[in-house]
XYZ file of C-alpha atoms in Angstrom:
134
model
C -14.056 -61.571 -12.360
C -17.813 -62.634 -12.778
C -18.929 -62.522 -16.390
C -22.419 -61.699 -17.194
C -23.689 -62.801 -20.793
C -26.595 -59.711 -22.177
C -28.805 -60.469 -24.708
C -27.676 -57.943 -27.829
C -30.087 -56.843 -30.614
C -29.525 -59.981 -32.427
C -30.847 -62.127 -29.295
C -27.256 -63.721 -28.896
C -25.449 -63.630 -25.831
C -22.707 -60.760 -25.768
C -19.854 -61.344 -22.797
C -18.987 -58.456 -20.878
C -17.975 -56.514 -17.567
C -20.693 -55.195 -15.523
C -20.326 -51.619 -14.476
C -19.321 -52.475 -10.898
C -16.289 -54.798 -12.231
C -15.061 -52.006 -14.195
C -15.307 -50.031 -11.223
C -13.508 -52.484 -9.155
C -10.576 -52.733 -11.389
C -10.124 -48.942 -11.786
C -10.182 -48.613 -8.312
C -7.494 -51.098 -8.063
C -5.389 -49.363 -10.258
C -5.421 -46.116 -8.634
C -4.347 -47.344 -5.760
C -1.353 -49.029 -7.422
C -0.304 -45.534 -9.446
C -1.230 -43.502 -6.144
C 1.499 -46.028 -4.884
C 4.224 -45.878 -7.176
C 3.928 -42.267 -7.416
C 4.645 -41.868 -3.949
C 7.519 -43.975 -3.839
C 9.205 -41.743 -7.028
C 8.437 -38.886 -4.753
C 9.980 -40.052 -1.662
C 13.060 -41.718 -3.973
C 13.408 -37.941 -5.337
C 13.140 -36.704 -1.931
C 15.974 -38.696 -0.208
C 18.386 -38.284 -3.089
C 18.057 -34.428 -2.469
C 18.561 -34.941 1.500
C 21.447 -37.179 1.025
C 23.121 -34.628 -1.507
C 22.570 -31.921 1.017
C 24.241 -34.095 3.947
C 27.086 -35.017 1.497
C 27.670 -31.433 0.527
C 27.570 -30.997 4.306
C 30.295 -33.629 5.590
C 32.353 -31.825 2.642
C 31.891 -28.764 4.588
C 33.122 -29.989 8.041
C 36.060 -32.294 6.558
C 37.073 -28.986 5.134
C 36.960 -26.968 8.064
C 38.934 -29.651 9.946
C 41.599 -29.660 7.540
C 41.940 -25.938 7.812
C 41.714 -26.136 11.403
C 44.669 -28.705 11.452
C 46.928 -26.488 8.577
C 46.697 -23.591 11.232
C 49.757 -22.441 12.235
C 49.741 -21.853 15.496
C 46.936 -24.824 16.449
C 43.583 -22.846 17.036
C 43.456 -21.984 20.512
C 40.273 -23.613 23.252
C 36.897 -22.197 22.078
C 33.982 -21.696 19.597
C 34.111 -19.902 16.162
C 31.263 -19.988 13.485
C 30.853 -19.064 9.976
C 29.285 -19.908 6.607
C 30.869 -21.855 3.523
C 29.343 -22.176 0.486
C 29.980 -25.690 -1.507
C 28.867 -26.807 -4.899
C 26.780 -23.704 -4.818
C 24.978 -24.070 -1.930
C 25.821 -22.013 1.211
C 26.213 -24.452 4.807
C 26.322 -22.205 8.331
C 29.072 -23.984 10.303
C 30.190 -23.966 14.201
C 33.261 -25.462 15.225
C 34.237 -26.003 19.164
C 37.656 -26.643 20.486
C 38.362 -28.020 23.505
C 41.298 -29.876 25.904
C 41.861 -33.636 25.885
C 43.451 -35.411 29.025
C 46.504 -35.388 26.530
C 47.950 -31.890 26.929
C 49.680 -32.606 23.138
C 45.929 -32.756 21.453
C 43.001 -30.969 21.097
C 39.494 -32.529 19.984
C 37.627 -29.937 17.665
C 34.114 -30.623 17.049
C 32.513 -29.080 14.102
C 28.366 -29.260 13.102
C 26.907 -28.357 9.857
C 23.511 -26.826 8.973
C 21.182 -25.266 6.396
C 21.594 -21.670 7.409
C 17.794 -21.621 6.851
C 17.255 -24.621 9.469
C 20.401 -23.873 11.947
C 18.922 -26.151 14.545
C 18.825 -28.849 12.486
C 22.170 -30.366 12.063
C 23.066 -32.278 8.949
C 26.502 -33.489 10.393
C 28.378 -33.292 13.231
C 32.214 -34.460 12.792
C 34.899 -34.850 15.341
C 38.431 -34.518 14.907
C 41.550 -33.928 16.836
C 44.413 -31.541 16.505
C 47.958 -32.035 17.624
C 49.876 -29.182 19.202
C 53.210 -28.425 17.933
C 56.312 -28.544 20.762
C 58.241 -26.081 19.673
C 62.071 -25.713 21.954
């Protein structure tokens, strides 16, 4: 930056900033805090979506397993409900439905905030085999 030499009581030269450098460079680092502030923000922000979509996959891998433990196999259709994981409560809907192979069924199951149901935070697909029982 410039340097301007004033003239102090004594009549020596004094070095300094001028007012509009000291401006300059507080402007400058505003914009750099107003920067790195955001970016802890946003950091803090994705780590809480990503826990919530983890949670969520937890929720559907779940409901598949139970789905595949059923005994009989869950027959062709829809159900819903609500599971609650690591203390936070997921809205659920599930959909069953044929596969050319007579043997399987592919089940379909979407997670969401019950708060936000329209906005899915996963969506997993499985497949359940029917038992052939003689």
């Amino acid at each position: 930056m410039w340097r301007r030499f004033q003239k102090g009581l004594s009549g020596r030269h004094l070095p300094g900033f001028t007012l509009v450098e000291v401006l300059v460079a507080l402007a400058i680092l505003a914009v750099a805090l107003a920067a790195g502030f955001r970016s802890v923000a946003q950091s803090a922000e994705t780590a809480t979506a990503l826990k919530s979509r983890t949670l969520a996959l937890w929720v559907a891998q779940n409901r598949l397993a139970a789905a595949q433990l059923e005994a009989p196999a869950p027959a062709v259709g829809e159900r819903s409900g609500s599971e609650t994981q690591a203390g936070v409560t997921f809205s659920w809907h599930a959909t069953i439905s044929g596969t050319p192979n007579p043997a399987f069924h592919k089940i379909e199951i979407s997670v969401a905030d019950p708060s936000a149901p329209d906005y899915i935070l996963t969506r997993l697909v499985g497949y359940l085999g029917q038992s052939t029982q003689r």
